[in-house]
PDB file of C-alpha atoms and ligand atoms in Angstrom:
ATOM      1  CA  MET P   1     159.708 196.081  29.670  1.00 94.00           C
ATOM      2  CA  ASN P   2     155.881 196.185  29.658  1.00 97.00           C
ATOM      3  CA  VAL P   3     154.020 194.156  32.278  1.00 98.00           C
ATOM      4  CA  ILE P   4     150.349 193.602  31.481  1.00 98.00           C
ATOM      5  CA  PRO P   5     148.191 191.900  34.148  1.00 98.00           C
ATOM      6  CA  LEU P   6     145.937 189.235  32.644  1.00 98.00           C
ATOM      7  CA  THR P   7     143.249 188.596  35.257  1.00 98.00           C
ATOM      8  CA  CYS P   8     142.329 189.918  38.704  1.00 98.00           C
ATOM      9  CA  ALA P   9     143.548 186.631  40.201  1.00 98.00           C
ATOM     10  CA  LEU P  10     146.999 186.049  38.729  1.00 98.00           C
ATOM     11  CA  GLY P  11     149.221 186.217  35.677  1.00 98.00           C
ATOM     12  CA  ALA P  12     150.910 188.873  33.594  1.00 98.00           C
ATOM     13  CA  GLU P  13     152.278 189.102  30.095  1.00 98.00           C
ATOM     14  CA  ILE P  14     155.751 190.591  29.770  1.00 98.00           C
ATOM     15  CA  GLN P  15     156.531 192.422  26.547  1.00 98.00           C
ATOM     16  CA  GLY P  16     159.826 193.813  25.321  1.00 97.00           C
ATOM     17  CA  VAL P  17     162.057 191.133  26.848  1.00 97.00           C
ATOM     18  CA  SER P  18     164.157 188.484  25.142  1.00 97.00           C
ATOM     19  CA  LEU P  19     164.648 185.324  27.194  1.00 97.00           C
ATOM     20  CA  ALA P  20     167.703 184.522  25.084  1.00 97.00           C
ATOM     21  CA  GLU P  21     169.217 187.712  26.478  1.00 97.00           C
ATOM     22  CA  ALA P  22     167.882 187.021  29.982  1.00 97.00           C
ATOM     23  CA  SER P  23     169.574 183.601  29.868  1.00 97.00           C
ATOM     24  CA  ARG P  24     172.921 185.477  29.785  1.00 97.00           C
ATOM     25  CA  ASN P  25     171.915 188.470  31.893  1.00 94.00           C
ATOM     26  CA  SER P  26     171.506 187.744  35.589  1.00 94.00           C
ATOM     27  CA  PRO P  27     170.083 191.163  36.639  1.00 96.00           C
ATOM     28  CA  LEU P  28     167.385 190.844  33.945  1.00 97.00           C
ATOM     29  CA  ALA P  29     166.590 187.284  35.081  1.00 97.00           C
ATOM     30  CA  GLN P  30     166.352 188.527  38.692  1.00 97.00           C
ATOM     31  CA  GLU P  31     163.917 191.237  37.573  1.00 98.00           C
ATOM     32  CA  ILE P  32     161.734 188.534  36.005  1.00 98.00           C
ATOM     33  CA  LYS P  33     162.031 186.484  39.203  1.00 97.00           C
ATOM     34  CA  ALA P  34     160.691 189.416  41.236  1.00 98.00           C
ATOM     35  CA  LEU P  35     157.762 189.763  38.814  1.00 98.00           C
ATOM     36  CA  LEU P  36     157.039 186.068  39.239  1.00 98.00           C
ATOM     37  CA  LEU P  37     156.618 186.511  43.003  1.00 98.00           C
ATOM     38  CA  GLU P  38     154.129 189.283  42.314  1.00 98.00           C
ATOM     39  CA  HIS P  39     152.099 187.699  39.483  1.00 98.00           C
ATOM     40  CA  LYS P  40     152.719 183.940  40.030  1.00 98.00           C
ATOM     41  CA  VAL P  41     152.577 183.150  36.290  1.00 98.00           C
ATOM     42  CA  LEU P  42     154.309 185.122  33.539  1.00 98.00           C
ATOM     43  CA  PHE P  43     153.945 184.809  29.777  1.00 98.00           C
ATOM     44  CA  LEU P  44     156.195 185.969  26.957  1.00 98.00           C
ATOM     45  CA  ARG P  45     155.308 185.637  23.289  1.00 98.00           C
ATOM     46  CA  ASN P  46     157.603 184.951  20.369  1.00 98.00           C
ATOM     47  CA  GLN P  47     160.669 183.603  22.202  1.00 98.00           C
ATOM     48  CA  GLN P  48     162.754 181.764  19.618  1.00 96.00           C
ATOM     49  CA  ILE P  49     165.216 180.247  22.049  1.00 96.00           C
ATOM     50  CA  THR P  50     167.318 177.099  21.883  1.00 96.00           C
ATOM     51  CA  ASP P  51     166.968 174.334  24.485  1.00 96.00           C
ATOM     52  CA  ALA P  52     170.334 175.464  25.900  1.00 96.00           C
ATOM     53  CA  GLU P  53     169.071 179.067  26.321  1.00 97.00           C
ATOM     54  CA  HIS P  54     165.832 177.760  27.809  1.00 98.00           C
ATOM     55  CA  ALA P  55     167.780 175.709  30.388  1.00 97.00           C
ATOM     56  CA  ALA P  56     170.252 178.546  31.074  1.00 97.00           C
ATOM     57  CA  PHE P  57     167.423 181.009  31.716  1.00 98.00           C
ATOM     58  CA  ALA P  58     165.640 178.577  34.071  1.00 98.00           C
ATOM     59  CA  ARG P  59     168.915 177.948  35.980  1.00 97.00           C
ATOM     60  CA  HIS P  60     168.804 181.573  37.185  1.00 97.00           C
ATOM     61  CA  PHE P  61     165.933 180.331  39.381  1.00 97.00           C
ATOM     62  CA  GLY P  62     167.644 177.133  40.617  1.00 97.00           C
ATOM     63  CA  GLU P  63     168.905 173.681  39.625  1.00 97.00           C
ATOM     64  CA  LEU P  64     166.860 171.757  37.048  1.00 97.00           C
ATOM     65  CA  GLN P  65     165.216 168.394  37.482  1.00 94.00           C
ATOM     66  CA  ASP P  66     164.286 165.705  34.950  1.00 92.00           C
ATOM     67  CA  HIS P  67     161.102 163.641  35.156  1.00 91.00           C
ATOM     68  CA  PRO P  68     161.054 159.890  35.855  1.00 88.00           C
ATOM     69  CA  LEU P  69     158.460 159.232  33.132  1.00 88.00           C
ATOM     70  CA  VAL P  70     159.015 161.937  30.526  1.00 88.00           C
ATOM     71  CA  ASP P  71     161.867 162.054  28.000  1.00 86.00           C
ATOM     72  CA  SER P  72     164.387 164.875  28.152  1.00 89.00           C
ATOM     73  CA  ALA P  73     165.678 166.741  25.116  1.00 87.00           C
ATOM     74  CA  GLU P  74     168.744 165.095  23.620  1.00 86.00           C
ATOM     75  CA  GLY P  75     171.905 166.730  24.960  1.00 85.00           C
ATOM     76  CA  GLU P  76     169.920 168.993  27.279  1.00 85.00           C
ATOM     77  CA  PRO P  77     169.068 167.250  30.544  1.00 85.00           C
ATOM     78  CA  GLY P  78     166.718 169.497  32.446  1.00 92.00           C
ATOM     79  CA  ILE P  79     164.440 170.127  29.456  1.00 96.00           C
ATOM     80  CA  ILE P  80     161.666 167.562  29.450  1.00 95.00           C
ATOM     81  CA  GLN P  81     159.556 167.060  26.348  1.00 95.00           C
ATOM     82  CA  ILE P  82     155.832 166.934  27.036  1.00 94.00           C
ATOM     83  CA  TRP P  83     154.992 165.954  23.511  1.00 93.00           C
ATOM     84  CA  LYS P  84     151.617 164.602  22.472  1.00 91.00           C
ATOM     85  CA  THR P  85     151.017 163.016  19.103  1.00 86.00           C
ATOM     86  CA  PRO P  86     148.092 160.994  17.767  1.00 83.00           C
ATOM     87  CA  GLU P  87     150.084 157.888  18.815  1.00 82.00           C
ATOM     88  CA  SER P  88     150.773 158.970  22.437  1.00 79.00           C
ATOM     89  CA  PRO P  89     149.808 156.367  25.051  1.00 71.00           C
ATOM     90  CA  PRO P  90     146.660 157.352  26.917  1.00 64.00           C
ATOM     91  CA  GLU P  91     147.973 156.734  30.443  1.00 62.00           C
ATOM     92  CA  ARG P  92     150.027 159.931  30.746  1.00 64.00           C
ATOM     93  CA  TYR P  93     148.071 163.087  31.077  1.00 72.00           C
ATOM     94  CA  GLU P  94     148.204 166.612  32.506  1.00 79.00           C
ATOM     95  CA  ASN P  95     144.473 167.343  32.457  1.00 89.00           C
ATOM     96  CA  VAL P  96     144.124 167.320  36.197  1.00 93.00           C
ATOM     97  CA  TRP P  97     144.585 170.328  38.457  1.00 97.00           C
ATOM     98  CA  HIS P  98     147.992 169.892  40.094  1.00 97.00           C
ATOM     99  CA  ASN P  99     151.161 171.434  41.410  1.00 97.00           C
ATOM    100  CA  ASP P 100     154.000 169.728  39.510  1.00 97.00           C
ATOM    101  CA  SER P 101     155.738 166.685  41.002  1.00 96.00           C
ATOM    102  CA  THR P 102     154.387 166.858  44.543  1.00 97.00           C
ATOM    103  CA  PHE P 103     155.248 163.142  44.651  1.00 96.00           C
ATOM    104  CA  ARG P 104     158.742 164.386  45.556  1.00 97.00           C
ATOM    105  CA  GLU P 105     159.790 165.244  49.118  1.00 97.00           C
ATOM    106  CA  CYS P 106     160.868 168.609  47.707  1.00 97.00           C
ATOM    107  CA  PRO P 107     158.529 169.485  44.811  1.00 98.00           C
ATOM    108  CA  PRO P 108     159.711 171.973  42.163  1.00 98.00           C
ATOM    109  CA  MET P 109     159.631 175.704  42.978  1.00 98.00           C
ATOM    110  CA  GLY P 110     158.543 176.460  39.459  1.00 98.00           C
ATOM    111  CA  ALA P 111     158.849 175.775  35.771  1.00 98.00           C
ATOM    112  CA  VAL P 112     159.570 177.459  32.453  1.00 98.00           C
ATOM    113  CA  LEU P 113     157.412 175.984  29.678  1.00 98.00           C
ATOM    114  CA  ARG P 114     157.949 176.719  25.984  1.00 98.00           C
ATOM    115  CA  CYS P 115     155.458 175.884  23.273  1.00 98.00           C
ATOM    116  CA  VAL P 116     157.308 174.166  20.436  1.00 97.00           C
ATOM    117  CA  GLU P 117     154.200 173.272  18.433  1.00 96.00           C
ATOM    118  CA  CYS P 118     150.537 173.738  19.228  1.00 95.00           C
ATOM    119  CA  PRO P 119     147.318 172.552  17.684  1.00 95.00           C
ATOM    120  CA  PRO P 120     145.461 175.061  15.455  1.00 94.00           C
ATOM    121  CA  VAL P 121     142.856 175.372  18.180  1.00 96.00           C
ATOM    122  CA  GLY P 122     142.669 173.921  21.708  1.00 96.00           C
ATOM    123  CA  GLY P 123     145.463 172.700  23.986  1.00 96.00           C
ATOM    124  CA  ASP P 124     145.240 175.734  26.297  1.00 97.00           C
ATOM    125  CA  THR P 125     146.718 175.662  29.792  1.00 98.00           C
ATOM    126  CA  MET P 126     144.931 177.030  32.863  1.00 98.00           C
ATOM    127  CA  TRP P 127     146.417 178.200  36.164  1.00 98.00           C
ATOM    128  CA  ALA P 128     144.797 178.859  39.544  1.00 98.00           C
ATOM    129  CA  ASN P 129     145.993 181.115  42.354  1.00 98.00           C
ATOM    130  CA  MET P 130     146.031 178.851  45.408  1.00 98.00           C
ATOM    131  CA  GLU P 131     146.854 181.730  47.791  1.00 98.00           C
ATOM    132  CA  LEU P 132     143.579 183.334  46.839  1.00 98.00           C
ATOM    133  CA  ALA P 133     141.868 179.956  47.154  1.00 98.00           C
ATOM    134  CA  TYR P 134     143.195 179.682  50.717  1.00 98.00           C
ATOM    135  CA  GLU P 135     142.498 183.303  51.649  1.00 98.00           C
ATOM    136  CA  ARG P 136     138.820 183.048  50.624  1.00 98.00           C
ATOM    137  CA  LEU P 137     138.076 179.847  52.542  1.00 98.00           C
ATOM    138  CA  PRO P 138     135.545 180.207  55.367  1.00 97.00           C
ATOM    139  CA  GLU P 139     137.310 180.809  58.703  1.00 97.00           C
ATOM    140  CA  HIS P 140     136.027 177.571  60.254  1.00 95.00           C
ATOM    141  CA  ILE P 141     137.559 175.580  57.377  1.00 96.00           C
ATOM    142  CA  LYS P 142     140.867 177.419  57.828  1.00 97.00           C
ATOM    143  CA  GLU P 143     140.804 176.428  61.495  1.00 96.00           C
ATOM    144  CA  THR P 144     139.974 172.801  60.677  1.00 94.00           C
ATOM    145  CA  ILE P 145     142.760 172.385  58.118  1.00 96.00           C
ATOM    146  CA  ALA P 146     145.470 174.433  59.851  1.00 97.00           C
ATOM    147  CA  ASP P 147     147.577 171.395  60.832  1.00 96.00           C
ATOM    148  CA  LEU P 148     146.287 168.786  58.407  1.00 97.00           C
ATOM    149  CA  ARG P 149     148.605 166.888  56.112  1.00 97.00           C
ATOM    150  CA  ALA P 150     148.084 164.792  52.978  1.00 97.00           C
ATOM    151  CA  ARG P 151     149.784 161.877  51.206  1.00 97.00           C
ATOM    152  CA  HIS P 152     150.933 162.557  47.620  1.00 97.00           C
ATOM    153  CA  SER P 153     151.529 159.684  45.215  1.00 95.00           C
ATOM    154  CA  MET P 154     153.029 159.363  41.760  1.00 92.00           C
ATOM    155  CA  GLU P 155     152.075 155.678  41.843  1.00 90.00           C
ATOM    156  CA  ALA P 156     148.379 156.505  42.160  1.00 88.00           C
ATOM    157  CA  LEU P 157     148.317 159.200  39.450  1.00 86.00           C
ATOM    158  CA  PHE P 158     150.772 158.072  36.779  1.00 87.00           C
ATOM    159  CA  MET P 159     151.402 154.373  37.407  1.00 89.00           C
ATOM    160  CA  ALA P 160     147.920 152.933  37.841  1.00 86.00           C
ATOM    161  CA  ALA P 161     147.828 151.415  34.342  1.00 86.00           C
ATOM    162  CA  LYS P 162     151.260 149.749  34.699  1.00 90.00           C
ATOM    163  CA  PRO P 163     151.978 146.164  35.771  1.00 93.00           C
ATOM    164  CA  ILE P 164     152.293 145.803  39.541  1.00 94.00           C
ATOM    165  CA  GLU P 165     156.084 145.149  39.451  1.00 95.00           C
ATOM    166  CA  GLU P 166     156.718 148.407  37.565  1.00 93.00           C
ATOM    167  CA  ARG P 167     154.339 150.263  39.821  1.00 93.00           C
ATOM    168  CA  LEU P 168     156.034 149.048  42.999  1.00 94.00           C
ATOM    169  CA  ALA P 169     159.517 149.715  41.599  1.00 93.00           C
ATOM    170  CA  MET P 170     158.515 153.335  40.926  1.00 92.00           C
ATOM    171  CA  LYS P 171     157.000 153.604  44.383  1.00 93.00           C
ATOM    172  CA  ALA P 172     160.307 152.410  45.863  1.00 94.00           C
ATOM    173  CA  ARG P 173     162.058 155.260  44.004  1.00 93.00           C
ATOM    174  CA  PHE P 174     159.438 157.823  45.046  1.00 93.00           C
ATOM    175  CA  PRO P 175     157.890 156.723  48.351  1.00 94.00           C
ATOM    176  CA  ASP P 176     154.684 158.728  48.691  1.00 95.00           C
ATOM    177  CA  PRO P 177     155.593 161.836  50.698  1.00 97.00           C
ATOM    178  CA  GLU P 178     153.362 163.686  53.101  1.00 98.00           C
ATOM    179  CA  HIS P 179     152.954 167.455  52.779  1.00 98.00           C
ATOM    180  CA  PRO P 180     150.997 170.086  54.708  1.00 98.00           C
ATOM    181  CA  ILE P 181     147.584 171.021  53.281  1.00 97.00           C
ATOM    182  CA  VAL P 182     148.312 174.676  53.988  1.00 98.00           C
ATOM    183  CA  ARG P 183     151.719 175.636  52.698  1.00 98.00           C
ATOM    184  CA  THR P 184     153.721 178.757  53.572  1.00 98.00           C
ATOM    185  CA  HIS P 185     155.605 180.344  50.678  1.00 98.00           C
ATOM    186  CA  PRO P 186     159.312 180.270  51.598  1.00 98.00           C
ATOM    187  CA  VAL P 187     159.955 183.747  50.128  1.00 98.00           C
ATOM    188  CA  THR P 188     156.764 185.769  50.630  1.00 98.00           C
ATOM    189  CA  GLY P 189     155.487 183.995  53.771  1.00 98.00           C
ATOM    190  CA  ARG P 190     151.976 183.817  52.268  1.00 98.00           C
ATOM    191  CA  LYS P 191     149.801 180.764  52.871  1.00 98.00           C
ATOM    192  CA  SER P 192     148.277 178.698  50.079  1.00 98.00           C
ATOM    193  CA  LEU P 193     146.150 175.614  49.683  1.00 98.00           C
ATOM    194  CA  PHE P 194     148.476 172.770  48.701  1.00 98.00           C
ATOM    195  CA  VAL P 195     146.223 169.921  47.510  1.00 97.00           C
ATOM    196  CA  GLY P 196     146.528 168.949  43.867  1.00 94.00           C
ATOM    197  CA  GLY P 197     146.169 165.901  41.649  1.00 94.00           C
ATOM    198  CA  PHE P 198     148.767 163.734  43.383  1.00 96.00           C
ATOM    199  CA  VAL P 199     146.941 163.758  46.751  1.00 97.00           C
ATOM    200  CA  THR P 200     145.416 160.437  47.795  1.00 95.00           C
ATOM    201  CA  HIS P 201     144.182 161.090  51.350  1.00 95.00           C
ATOM    202  CA  LEU P 202     144.546 163.118  54.519  1.00 95.00           C
ATOM    203  CA  THR P 203     147.026 161.485  56.871  1.00 95.00           C
ATOM    204  CA  ASN P 204     146.221 163.009  60.276  1.00 94.00           C
ATOM    205  CA  PHE P 205     142.480 163.703  60.157  1.00 92.00           C
ATOM    206  CA  HIS P 206     141.713 160.743  62.416  1.00 88.00           C
ATOM    207  CA  THR P 207     141.863 162.467  65.812  1.00 89.00           C
ATOM    208  CA  ALA P 208     139.351 162.664  68.673  1.00 87.00           C
ATOM    209  CA  ARG P 209     138.468 166.185  67.474  1.00 87.00           C
ATOM    210  CA  ASN P 210     137.368 165.039  64.018  1.00 87.00           C
ATOM    211  CA  VAL P 211     136.309 161.433  64.553  1.00 85.00           C
ATOM    212  CA  ARG P 212     133.879 160.368  67.324  1.00 83.00           C
ATOM    213  CA  VAL P 213     133.271 156.903  65.904  1.00 83.00           C
ATOM    214  CA  GLY P 214     134.818 155.074  62.976  1.00 79.00           C
ATOM    215  CA  GLN P 215     131.929 156.056  60.696  1.00 77.00           C
ATOM    216  CA  ASP P 216     133.079 159.690  60.804  1.00 77.00           C
ATOM    217  CA  TRP P 217     136.468 158.993  59.290  1.00 74.00           C
ATOM    218  CA  HIS P 218     135.711 158.138  55.702  1.00 73.00           C
ATOM    219  CA  PRO P 219     133.050 160.700  54.745  1.00 76.00           C
ATOM    220  CA  GLY P 220     134.588 163.394  56.932  1.00 85.00           C
ATOM    221  CA  ALA P 221     138.091 163.135  55.543  1.00 91.00           C
ATOM    222  CA  SER P 222     137.229 162.448  51.907  1.00 91.00           C
ATOM    223  CA  GLN P 223     134.507 165.093  51.650  1.00 94.00           C
ATOM    224  CA  LEU P 224     136.790 167.693  53.193  1.00 95.00           C
ATOM    225  CA  LEU P 225     139.600 166.713  50.830  1.00 96.00           C
ATOM    226  CA  GLN P 226     137.291 166.835  47.797  1.00 96.00           C
ATOM    227  CA  TYR P 227     136.052 170.260  48.880  1.00 97.00           C
ATOM    228  CA  LEU P 228     139.633 171.536  49.177  1.00 97.00           C
ATOM    229  CA  ILE P 229     140.682 170.035  45.835  1.00 97.00           C
ATOM    230  CA  SER P 230     137.660 171.646  44.154  1.00 97.00           C
ATOM    231  CA  GLN P 231     138.745 175.172  45.112  1.00 98.00           C
ATOM    232  CA  ALA P 232     141.098 175.231  42.111  1.00 98.00           C
ATOM    233  CA  PHE P 233     138.044 174.781  39.846  1.00 98.00           C
ATOM    234  CA  ILE P 234     136.642 178.228  40.770  1.00 98.00           C
ATOM    235  CA  PRO P 235     136.901 180.544  37.724  1.00 98.00           C
ATOM    236  CA  GLU P 236     137.579 183.676  39.837  1.00 98.00           C
ATOM    237  CA  TYR P 237     140.925 182.137  40.872  1.00 98.00           C
ATOM    238  CA  GLN P 238     141.974 181.158  37.339  1.00 98.00           C
ATOM    239  CA  LEU P 239     143.470 182.267  34.074  1.00 98.00           C
ATOM    240  CA  ARG P 240     143.563 180.454  30.741  1.00 98.00           C
ATOM    241  CA  TRP P 241     146.351 180.860  28.197  1.00 98.00           C
ATOM    242  CA  ARG P 242     145.929 180.213  24.491  1.00 98.00           C
ATOM    243  CA  TRP P 243     149.280 179.105  23.123  1.00 98.00           C
ATOM    244  CA  GLN P 244     151.139 180.154  20.027  1.00 98.00           C
ATOM    245  CA  ALA P 245     154.415 178.513  19.001  1.00 98.00           C
ATOM    246  CA  ASN P 246     157.374 180.057  20.899  1.00 98.00           C
ATOM    247  CA  ASP P 247     155.249 181.344  23.771  1.00 98.00           C
ATOM    248  CA  VAL P 248     156.879 180.810  27.162  1.00 98.00           C
ATOM    249  CA  ALA P 249     155.119 180.505  30.525  1.00 98.00           C
ATOM    250  CA  ILE P 250     156.963 180.760  33.840  1.00 98.00           C
ATOM    251  CA  TRP P 251     155.088 179.747  36.980  1.00 98.00           C
ATOM    252  CA  ASP P 252     155.556 179.538  40.713  1.00 98.00           C
ATOM    253  CA  ASN P 253     154.665 175.934  41.530  1.00 98.00           C
ATOM    254  CA  ARG P 254     154.514 176.651  45.279  1.00 98.00           C
ATOM    255  CA  CYS P 255     151.352 178.746  45.144  1.00 98.00           C
ATOM    256  CA  THR P 256     149.617 177.889  41.850  1.00 98.00           C
ATOM    257  CA  GLN P 257     148.106 174.840  40.246  1.00 98.00           C
ATOM    258  CA  HIS P 258     147.703 174.268  36.530  1.00 98.00           C
ATOM    259  CA  TYR P 259     145.696 172.133  34.116  1.00 97.00           C
ATOM    260  CA  ALA P 260     146.546 171.363  30.493  1.00 96.00           C
ATOM    261  CA  VAL P 261     143.276 171.129  28.593  1.00 95.00           C
ATOM    262  CA  MET P 262     143.310 167.949  26.506  1.00 92.00           C
ATOM    263  CA  ASP P 263     140.745 168.780  23.848  1.00 92.00           C
ATOM    264  CA  TYR P 264     142.907 168.747  20.695  1.00 91.00           C
ATOM    265  CA  ALA P 265     143.235 165.072  19.680  1.00 87.00           C
ATOM    266  CA  PRO P 266     144.307 163.914  17.146  1.00 87.00           C
ATOM    267  CA  CYS P 267     146.610 166.962  16.713  1.00 89.00           C
ATOM    268  CA  HIS P 268     150.192 167.352  17.845  1.00 91.00           C
ATOM    269  CA  ARG P 269     151.093 169.460  20.862  1.00 94.00           C
ATOM    270  CA  LYS P 270     154.738 169.784  21.851  1.00 96.00           C
ATOM    271  CA  MET P 271     155.845 171.571  25.004  1.00 97.00           C
ATOM    272  CA  ASN P 272     159.358 171.724  26.480  1.00 97.00           C
ATOM    273  CA  ARG P 273     159.558 172.252  30.224  1.00 97.00           C
ATOM    274  CA  ALA P 274     162.468 173.204  32.467  1.00 98.00           C
ATOM    275  CA  THR P 275     161.541 172.168  36.006  1.00 98.00           C
ATOM    276  CA  ILE P 276     163.276 174.003  38.848  1.00 98.00           C
ATOM    277  CA  VAL P 277     164.140 172.203  42.089  1.00 98.00           C
ATOM    278  CA  GLY P 278     162.278 173.495  45.155  1.00 98.00           C
ATOM    279  CA  ASP P 279     162.211 173.293  48.957  1.00 97.00           C
ATOM    280  CA  ARG P 280     160.486 170.933  51.339  1.00 98.00           C
ATOM    281  CA  PRO P 281     156.991 172.399  51.901  1.00 98.00           C
ATOM    282  CA  PHE P 282     156.208 173.699  55.406  1.00 98.00           C
TER     283      PHE P 282
HETATM  284  C1  SIN O 301     152.458 170.486  32.984  1.00 60.58           C
HETATM  285  O1  SIN O 301     151.562 169.931  33.591  1.00 60.58           O
HETATM  286  O2  SIN O 301     153.474 170.895  33.542  1.00 60.58           O
HETATM  287  C2  SIN O 301     152.327 170.686  31.482  1.00 60.58           C
HETATM  288  C3  SIN O 301     151.487 171.854  31.168  1.00 60.58           C
HETATM  289  C4  SIN O 301     151.154 171.934  29.710  1.00 60.58           C
HETATM  290  O3  SIN O 301     151.559 171.065  28.934  1.00 60.58           O
HETATM  291  O4  SIN O 301     150.454 172.869  29.325  1.00 60.58           O
END
């Protein structure tokens, strides 16, 4: 196995490994899991695997989870199809920096994404190392945000264009959870900044320490939140992957964010994702 780091921030390409074999070989899958903790995002080229092998490999990391708004592969629950065609409705998108599914009380620990079909050019995905983003914050910001929490909402991000009844029904299924702004990785113990695209507002900013009079609340909380969200935009924390069909990316959703660049219309782009159940953030 060759492991080639891709940037100074995160990511490595693994060569000389077949995920079809790893799907049946637990020690090999555990080796890849250890590399994931180190590099946060892993890439493998030329993996001609079936949906069943894809799901079986991902299950070495944990149980799989479908998505309330995205179709799953027929006969293979656990593999969601993020397929874009010229006819795709405009109101579903991934071109926002985010950790996956933080609208859940227990967001996924990670994902295994396979490129089924990609446009001739464009449709890259970017990742950002949110541990680095946290580590490099000024000390006074770290102190300010140490105990802050934020509301995450699938209603606000994915349901805004839907009729109110549908929107409220989805909100009843996924009541907007609250998560810490600074998350501790359950395995490595490292801290990361945990504010992605599903965040709507800070929930406990309004204290005597932060707010003297009501006028402080809105600009103080929203400017701080915007500043924290914008840390993922810093190129020194990022990598960008240019897909080929049968590439696979594996990422740790607890300490990275990602962004699927939507610059390829009207081409097709078809990605299959196995999403792995995670823990409650703390
Ligand atoms: C996602 O947001 O999980 C999808 C990423 C991609 O399609 O590149």
